[in-house]
Short mmCIF file of C-alpha atoms in Angstrom, two decimals:
data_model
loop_
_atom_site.label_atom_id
_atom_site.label_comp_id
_atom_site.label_asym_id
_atom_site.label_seq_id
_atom_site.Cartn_x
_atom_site.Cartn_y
_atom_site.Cartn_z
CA UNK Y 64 -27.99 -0.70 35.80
CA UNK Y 65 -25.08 -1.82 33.85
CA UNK Y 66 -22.46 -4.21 34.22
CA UNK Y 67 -19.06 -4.95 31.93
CA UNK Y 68 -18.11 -8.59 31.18
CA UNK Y 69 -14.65 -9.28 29.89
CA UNK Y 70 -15.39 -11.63 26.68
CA UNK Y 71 -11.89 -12.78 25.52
CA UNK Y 72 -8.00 -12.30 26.04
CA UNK Y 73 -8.88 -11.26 30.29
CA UNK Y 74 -7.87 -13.89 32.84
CA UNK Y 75 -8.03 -12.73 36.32
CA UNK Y 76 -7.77 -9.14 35.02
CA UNK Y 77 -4.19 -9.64 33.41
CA UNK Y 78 -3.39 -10.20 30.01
CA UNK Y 79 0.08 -10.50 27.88
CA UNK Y 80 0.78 -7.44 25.47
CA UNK Y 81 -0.13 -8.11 21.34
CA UNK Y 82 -3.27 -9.76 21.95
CA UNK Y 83 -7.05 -8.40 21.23
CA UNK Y 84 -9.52 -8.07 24.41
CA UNK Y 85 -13.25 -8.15 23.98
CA UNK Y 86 -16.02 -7.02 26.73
CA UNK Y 87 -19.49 -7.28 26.44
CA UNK Y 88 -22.09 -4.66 27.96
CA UNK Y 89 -24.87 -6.43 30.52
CA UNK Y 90 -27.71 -3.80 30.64
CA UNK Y 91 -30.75 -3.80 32.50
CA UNK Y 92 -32.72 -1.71 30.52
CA UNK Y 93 -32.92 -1.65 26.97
CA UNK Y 94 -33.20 2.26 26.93
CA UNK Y 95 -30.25 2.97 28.63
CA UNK Y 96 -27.37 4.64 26.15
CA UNK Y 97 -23.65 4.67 26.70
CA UNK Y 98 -20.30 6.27 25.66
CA UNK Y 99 -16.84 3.98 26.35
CA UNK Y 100 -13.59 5.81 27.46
CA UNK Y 101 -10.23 4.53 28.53
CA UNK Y 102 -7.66 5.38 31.33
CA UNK Y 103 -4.20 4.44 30.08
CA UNK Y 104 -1.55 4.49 33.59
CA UNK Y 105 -3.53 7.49 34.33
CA UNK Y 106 -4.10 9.33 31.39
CA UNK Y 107 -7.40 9.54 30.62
CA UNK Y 108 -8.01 9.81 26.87
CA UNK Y 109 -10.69 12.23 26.70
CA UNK Y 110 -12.25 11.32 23.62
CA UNK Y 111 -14.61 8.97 23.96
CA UNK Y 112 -14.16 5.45 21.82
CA UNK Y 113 -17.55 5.50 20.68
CA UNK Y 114 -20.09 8.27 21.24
CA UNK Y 115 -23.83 7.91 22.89
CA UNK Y 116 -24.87 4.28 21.50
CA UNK Y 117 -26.36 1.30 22.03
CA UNK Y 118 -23.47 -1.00 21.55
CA UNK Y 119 -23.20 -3.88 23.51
CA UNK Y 120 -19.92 -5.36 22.58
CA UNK Y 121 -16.31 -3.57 22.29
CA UNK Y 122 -13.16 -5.13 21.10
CA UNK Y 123 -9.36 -3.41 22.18
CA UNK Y 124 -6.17 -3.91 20.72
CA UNK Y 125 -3.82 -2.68 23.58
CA UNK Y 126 -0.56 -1.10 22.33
CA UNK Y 127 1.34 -0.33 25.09
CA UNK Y 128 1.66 -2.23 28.35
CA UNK Y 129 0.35 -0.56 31.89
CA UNK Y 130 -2.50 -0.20 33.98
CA UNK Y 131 -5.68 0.43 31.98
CA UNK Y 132 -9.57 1.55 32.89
CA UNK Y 133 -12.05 0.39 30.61
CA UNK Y 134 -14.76 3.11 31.83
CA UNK Y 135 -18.55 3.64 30.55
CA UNK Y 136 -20.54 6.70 30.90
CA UNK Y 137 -24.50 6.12 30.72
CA UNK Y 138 -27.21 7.72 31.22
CA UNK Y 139 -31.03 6.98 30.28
CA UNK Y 140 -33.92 8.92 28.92
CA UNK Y 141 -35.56 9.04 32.59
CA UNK Y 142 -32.61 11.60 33.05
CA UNK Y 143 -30.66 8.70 35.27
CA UNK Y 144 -26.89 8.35 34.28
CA UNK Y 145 -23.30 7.24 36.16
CA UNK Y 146 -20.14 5.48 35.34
CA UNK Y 147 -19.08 1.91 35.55
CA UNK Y 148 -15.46 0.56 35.15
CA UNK Y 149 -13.36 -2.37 34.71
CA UNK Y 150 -9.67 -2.58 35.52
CA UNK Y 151 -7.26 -4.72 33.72
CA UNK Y 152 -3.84 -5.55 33.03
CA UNK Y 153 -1.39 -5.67 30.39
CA UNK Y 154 1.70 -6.71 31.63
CA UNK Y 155 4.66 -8.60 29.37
CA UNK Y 156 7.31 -10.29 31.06
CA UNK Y 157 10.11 -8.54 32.05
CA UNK Y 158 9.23 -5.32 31.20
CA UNK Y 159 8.98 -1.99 32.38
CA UNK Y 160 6.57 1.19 32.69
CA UNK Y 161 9.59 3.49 32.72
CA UNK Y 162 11.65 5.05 30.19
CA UNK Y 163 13.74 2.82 28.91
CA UNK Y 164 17.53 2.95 26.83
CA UNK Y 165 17.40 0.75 23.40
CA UNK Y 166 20.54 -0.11 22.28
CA UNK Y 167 20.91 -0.13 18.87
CA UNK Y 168 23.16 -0.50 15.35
CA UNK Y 169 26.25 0.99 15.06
CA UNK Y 170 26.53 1.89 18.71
CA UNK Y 171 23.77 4.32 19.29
CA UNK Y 172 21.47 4.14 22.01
CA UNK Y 173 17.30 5.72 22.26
CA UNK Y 174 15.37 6.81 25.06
CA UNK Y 175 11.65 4.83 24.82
CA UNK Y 176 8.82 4.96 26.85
CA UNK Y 177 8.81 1.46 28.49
CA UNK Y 178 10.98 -1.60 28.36
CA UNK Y 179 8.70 -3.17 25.68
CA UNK Y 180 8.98 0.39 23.59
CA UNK Y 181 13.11 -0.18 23.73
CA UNK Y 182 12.94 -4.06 22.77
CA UNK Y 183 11.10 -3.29 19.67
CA UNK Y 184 13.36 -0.05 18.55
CA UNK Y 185 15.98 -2.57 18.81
CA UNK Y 186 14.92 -4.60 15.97
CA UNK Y 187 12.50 -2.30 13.92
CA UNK Y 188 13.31 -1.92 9.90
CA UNK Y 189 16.67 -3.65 10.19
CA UNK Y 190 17.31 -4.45 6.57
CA UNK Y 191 16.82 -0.64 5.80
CA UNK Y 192 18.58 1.22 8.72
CA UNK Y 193 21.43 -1.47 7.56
CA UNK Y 194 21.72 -0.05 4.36
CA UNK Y 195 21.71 4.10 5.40
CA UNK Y 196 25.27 4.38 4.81
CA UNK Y 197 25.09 2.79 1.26
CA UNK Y 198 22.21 4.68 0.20
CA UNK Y 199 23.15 8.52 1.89
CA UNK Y 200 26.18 9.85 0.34
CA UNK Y 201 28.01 12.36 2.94
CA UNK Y 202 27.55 15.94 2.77
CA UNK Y 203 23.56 15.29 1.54
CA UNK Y 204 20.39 17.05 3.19
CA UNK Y 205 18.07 14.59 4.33
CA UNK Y 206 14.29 15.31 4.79
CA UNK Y 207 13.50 12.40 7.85
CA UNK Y 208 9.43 13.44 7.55
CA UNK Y 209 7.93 11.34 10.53
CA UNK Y 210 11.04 11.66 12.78
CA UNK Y 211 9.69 9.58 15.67
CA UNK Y 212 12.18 9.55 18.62
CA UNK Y 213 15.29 9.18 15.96
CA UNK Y 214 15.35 5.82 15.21
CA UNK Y 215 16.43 7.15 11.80
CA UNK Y 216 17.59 10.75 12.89
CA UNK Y 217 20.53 9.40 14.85
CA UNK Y 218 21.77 7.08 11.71
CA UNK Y 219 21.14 9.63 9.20
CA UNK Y 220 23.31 12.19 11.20
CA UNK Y 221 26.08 9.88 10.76
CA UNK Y 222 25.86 9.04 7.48
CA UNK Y 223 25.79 12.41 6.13
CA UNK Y 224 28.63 13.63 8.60
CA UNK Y 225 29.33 17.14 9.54
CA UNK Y 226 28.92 18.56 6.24
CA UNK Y 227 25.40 17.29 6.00
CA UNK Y 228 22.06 17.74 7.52
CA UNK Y 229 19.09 16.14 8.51
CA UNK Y 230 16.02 18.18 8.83
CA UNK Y 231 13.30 16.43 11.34
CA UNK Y 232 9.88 16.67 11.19
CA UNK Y 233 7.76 15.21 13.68
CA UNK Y 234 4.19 16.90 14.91
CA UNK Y 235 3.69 14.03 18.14
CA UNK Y 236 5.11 16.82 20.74
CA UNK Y 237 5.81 13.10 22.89
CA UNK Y 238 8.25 11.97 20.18
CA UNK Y 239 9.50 15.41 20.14
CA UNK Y 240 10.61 15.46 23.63
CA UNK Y 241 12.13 11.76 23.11
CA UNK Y 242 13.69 12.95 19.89
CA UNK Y 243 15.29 15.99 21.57
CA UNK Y 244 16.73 13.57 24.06
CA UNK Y 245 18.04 11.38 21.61
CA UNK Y 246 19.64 13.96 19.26
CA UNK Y 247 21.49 14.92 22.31
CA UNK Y 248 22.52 11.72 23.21
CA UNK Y 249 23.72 10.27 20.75
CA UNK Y 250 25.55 14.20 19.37
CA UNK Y 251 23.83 14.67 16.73
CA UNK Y 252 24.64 18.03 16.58
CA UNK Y 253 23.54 18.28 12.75
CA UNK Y 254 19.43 17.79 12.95
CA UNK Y 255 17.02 20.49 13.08
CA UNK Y 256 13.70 19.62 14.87
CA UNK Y 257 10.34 21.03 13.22
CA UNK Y 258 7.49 20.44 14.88
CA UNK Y 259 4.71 20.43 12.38
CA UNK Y 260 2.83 17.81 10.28
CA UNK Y 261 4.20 17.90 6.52
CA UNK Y 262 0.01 18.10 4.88
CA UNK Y 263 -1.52 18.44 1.07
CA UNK Y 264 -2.48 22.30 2.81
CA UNK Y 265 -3.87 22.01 5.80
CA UNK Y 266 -2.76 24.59 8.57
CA UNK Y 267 -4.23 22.49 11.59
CA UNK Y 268 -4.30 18.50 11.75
CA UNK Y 269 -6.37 16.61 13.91
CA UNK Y 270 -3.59 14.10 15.68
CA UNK Y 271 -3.95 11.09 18.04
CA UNK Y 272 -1.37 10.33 20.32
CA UNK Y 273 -0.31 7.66 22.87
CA UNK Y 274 1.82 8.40 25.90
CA UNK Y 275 3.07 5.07 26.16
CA UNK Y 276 3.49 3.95 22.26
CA UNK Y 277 5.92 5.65 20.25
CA UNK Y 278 4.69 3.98 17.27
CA UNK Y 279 1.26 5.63 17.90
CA UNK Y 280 1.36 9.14 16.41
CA UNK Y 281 -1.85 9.60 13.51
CA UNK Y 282 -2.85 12.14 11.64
CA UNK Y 283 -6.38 12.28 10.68
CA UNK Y 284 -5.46 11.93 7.20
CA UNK Y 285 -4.30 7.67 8.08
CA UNK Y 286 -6.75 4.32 7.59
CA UNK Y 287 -5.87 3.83 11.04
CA UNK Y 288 -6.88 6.67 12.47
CA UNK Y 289 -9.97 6.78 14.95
CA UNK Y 290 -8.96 2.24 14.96
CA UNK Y 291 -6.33 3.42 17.50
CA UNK Y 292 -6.77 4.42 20.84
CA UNK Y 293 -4.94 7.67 21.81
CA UNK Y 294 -5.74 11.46 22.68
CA UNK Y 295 -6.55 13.85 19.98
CA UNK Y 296 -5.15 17.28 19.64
CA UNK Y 297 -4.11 20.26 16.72
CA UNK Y 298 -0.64 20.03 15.30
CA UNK Y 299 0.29 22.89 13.19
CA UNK Y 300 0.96 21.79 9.25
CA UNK Y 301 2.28 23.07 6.11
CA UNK Y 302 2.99 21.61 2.64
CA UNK Y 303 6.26 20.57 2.14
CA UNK Y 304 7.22 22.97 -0.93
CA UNK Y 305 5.77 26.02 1.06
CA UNK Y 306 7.55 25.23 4.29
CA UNK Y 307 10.78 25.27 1.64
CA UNK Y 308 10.41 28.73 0.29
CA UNK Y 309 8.73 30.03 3.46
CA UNK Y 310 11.87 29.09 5.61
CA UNK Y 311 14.55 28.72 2.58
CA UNK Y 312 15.25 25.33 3.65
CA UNK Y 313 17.49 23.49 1.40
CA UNK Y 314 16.46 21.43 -1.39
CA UNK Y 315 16.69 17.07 -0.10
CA UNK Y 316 19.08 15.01 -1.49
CA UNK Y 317 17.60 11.90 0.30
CA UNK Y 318 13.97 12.13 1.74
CA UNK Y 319 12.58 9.34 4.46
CA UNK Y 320 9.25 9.53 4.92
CA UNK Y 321 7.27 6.98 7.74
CA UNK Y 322 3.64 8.78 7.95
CA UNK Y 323 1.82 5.78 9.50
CA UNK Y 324 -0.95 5.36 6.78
CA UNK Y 325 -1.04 9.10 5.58
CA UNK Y 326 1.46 8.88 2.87
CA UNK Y 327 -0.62 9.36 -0.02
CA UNK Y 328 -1.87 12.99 1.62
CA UNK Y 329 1.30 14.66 2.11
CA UNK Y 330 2.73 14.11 -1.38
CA UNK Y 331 0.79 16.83 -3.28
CA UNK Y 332 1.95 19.34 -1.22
CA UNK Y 333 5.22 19.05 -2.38
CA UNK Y 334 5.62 18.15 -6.12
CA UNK Y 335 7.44 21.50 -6.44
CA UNK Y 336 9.91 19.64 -4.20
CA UNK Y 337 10.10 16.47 -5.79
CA UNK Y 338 10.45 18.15 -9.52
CA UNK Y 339 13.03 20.32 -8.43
CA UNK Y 340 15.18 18.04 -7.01
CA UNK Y 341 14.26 14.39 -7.53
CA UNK Y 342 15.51 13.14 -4.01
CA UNK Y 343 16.17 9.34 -2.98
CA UNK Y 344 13.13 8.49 -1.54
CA UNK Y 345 12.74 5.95 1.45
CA UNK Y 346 9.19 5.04 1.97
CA UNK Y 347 6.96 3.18 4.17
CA UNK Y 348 4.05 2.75 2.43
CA UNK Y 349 1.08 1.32 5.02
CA UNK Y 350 -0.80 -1.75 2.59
CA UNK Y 351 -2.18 -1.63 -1.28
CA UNK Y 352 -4.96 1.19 -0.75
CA UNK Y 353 -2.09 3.65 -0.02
CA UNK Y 354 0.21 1.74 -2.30
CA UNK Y 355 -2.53 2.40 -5.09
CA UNK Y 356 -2.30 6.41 -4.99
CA UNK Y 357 1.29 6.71 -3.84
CA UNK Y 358 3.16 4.74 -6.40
CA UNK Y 359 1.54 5.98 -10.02
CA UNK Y 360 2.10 9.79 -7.96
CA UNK Y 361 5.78 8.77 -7.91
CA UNK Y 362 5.83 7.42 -11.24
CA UNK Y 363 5.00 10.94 -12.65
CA UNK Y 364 8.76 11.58 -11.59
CA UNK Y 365 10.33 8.63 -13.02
CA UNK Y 366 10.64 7.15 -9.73
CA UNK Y 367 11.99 3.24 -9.73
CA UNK Y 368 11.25 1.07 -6.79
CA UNK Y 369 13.27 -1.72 -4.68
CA UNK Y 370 11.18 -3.62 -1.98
CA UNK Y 371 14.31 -2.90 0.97
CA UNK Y 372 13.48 -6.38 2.79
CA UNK Y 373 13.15 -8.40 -0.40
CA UNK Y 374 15.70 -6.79 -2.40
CA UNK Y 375 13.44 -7.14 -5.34
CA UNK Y 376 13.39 -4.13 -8.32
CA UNK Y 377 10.42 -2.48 -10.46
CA UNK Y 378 10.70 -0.41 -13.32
CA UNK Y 379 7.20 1.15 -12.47
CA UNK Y 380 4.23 1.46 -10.56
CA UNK Y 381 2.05 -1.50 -11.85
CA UNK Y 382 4.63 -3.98 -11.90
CA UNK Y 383 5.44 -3.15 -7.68
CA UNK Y 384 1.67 -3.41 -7.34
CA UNK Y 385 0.98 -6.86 -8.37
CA UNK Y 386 3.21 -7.89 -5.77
CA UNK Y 387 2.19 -5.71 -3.51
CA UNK Y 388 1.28 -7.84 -0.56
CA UNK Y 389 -1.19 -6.63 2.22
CA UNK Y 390 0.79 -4.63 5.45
CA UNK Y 391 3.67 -2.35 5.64
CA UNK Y 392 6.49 -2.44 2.80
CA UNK Y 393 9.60 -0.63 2.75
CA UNK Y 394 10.15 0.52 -0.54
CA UNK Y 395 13.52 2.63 -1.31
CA UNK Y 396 12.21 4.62 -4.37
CA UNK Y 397 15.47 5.34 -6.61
CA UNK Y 398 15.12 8.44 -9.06
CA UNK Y 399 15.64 8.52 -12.71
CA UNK Y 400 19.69 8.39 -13.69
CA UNK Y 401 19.07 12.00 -15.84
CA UNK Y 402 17.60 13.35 -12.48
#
């Protein structure tokens, strides 16, 4: 009835990680509908990547190396319907489908999901996890909003020493588990975990996930969401400046904040926050869209900007968005002097 035809990137059903990989639908009816899923090393993402269409073509970006299952659901208006499927490889050199230590900066070490997970970790935002000690003075409470597995966490913890504290929040209950790990690990005995999604007032979020991808945790709320492929589930949420007076959480001296495209959603849930205490801000802002509603938002505070991998300084808003190139920036967001 139907049959799948790899278009691009496939060669004998293997193909290296970072590349695109096309297939093209062969059906023998025009009537017949389908819906496309994917088994990821034997997760099957239950949400379907399109729903009942007539597509022909499909086009993947795989994240995270493994086995995968390109598998099609049809069915056609005689009341006919099965499955096909089409198995394929992603397979790097060298690496591994098992959890995996990254060593890292200043002697600390991460647990990752896969070799290729750890390699990454290893080199990810250098110029900025460089300059934590220079930026965090000890003793300072540091929001890390979008803890991940602790690529920051761990760093933070040190910088701020005993008489600090970093306060994680991270909804992706798969970071979680690697971020509990890695707290351990590497004794950082002053980070709190909280396991919600920092919102503009939602209660619930719609999340995607990726058991294999660390850097694969959505909210609804991101440009990339429903582009990625992942499972969806409900992470609890709060705003920022109610979670404060709900659980008397002191105020930030320093907040980091890496929201994978949702930045400019989270922030008016907590201007109480950021007008009470006009914290360092270190921002990964995901390309100009975002960069468009984030930075004026900020500017409201008297924020100042430095591009962290540039070293380049703006007095405001407009003057960091005409260079504002397309992709992810780090931006370290410095507040006013009077603050």
């Amino acid at each position: 009835m139907i049959e799948i035809i790899p278009t691009d990137g496939l060669q004998d059903g293997e193909m290296p990680l970072g590349r695109f990989c096309g297939f093209h639908l062969d059906r023998s009816r025009p009537s017949v509908e389908t819906r496309w899923f994917l088994n990821h090393n034997r997760i099957w993402n239950v949400k379907p990547l399109c729903d009942w269409t007539h597509h022909e073509e499909l086009k993947l970006f795989p994240e995270a190396p493994g086995h995968y299952t390109l598998a099609i659901q049809w069915r056609d208006v005689d009341g006919s319907g099965g499955w096909v499927r089409h198995r394929f490889l992603v397979n790097p050199a060298g690496s591994s489908f098992q959890p995996t230590r990254a060593g890292a900066r200043q002697g600390l070490e991460y647990w990752a999901p896969n070799a290729n997970e750890a390699q990454g970790i290893s080199a990810y935002e250098s110029a900025l996890l460089a300059r934590l000690s220079e930026l965090v003075p000890a003793g300072a409470v540091v929001y890390d909003i979008g803890a991940n597995i602790g690529l920051y966490a761990a760093p933070l913890s040190r910088a701020v020493g005993e008489n600090g504290q970093v306060l994680c929040f991270e909804p992706n209950p798969v970071c979680i588990a690697y971020l509990q790990a890695n707290l351990e690990r590497n004794r950082c005995d002053n980070c709190r975990i909280l396991p919600l999604a920092i919102t503009a007032g939602e209660d619930r979020v719609p999340f995607t996930i990726n058991f294999a991808n660390t850097l694969l945790g959505l909210s609804h709320n991101s440009a990339f969401y429903g582009s990625k492929v992942g499972q969806e589930v409900l992470v609890p949420g709060s705003t920022l400046d109610r979670l404060t007076v709900d659980m008397e959480l002191p105020d930030p001296t320093v907040m980091k904040i890496d929201v994978e495209g949702a930045e400019h959603a989270l922030l008016p849930g907590m201007e109480a926050v950021l007008e009470r205490a006009r914290p360092l801000l270190l921002f990964e802002i995901h390309g100009e869209a975002v960069a468009a509603v984030v930075l004026p938002f900020l500017d409201r505070f008297g924020y100042r900007y430095e591009d962290a991998d540039l070293g380049s300084h703006f007095a405001d808003a407009p003057s960091l968005l005409e260079s504002f190139a397309k992709g992810v920036r780090q931006i370290i967001c410095h507040p006013p002097t009077d603050a």
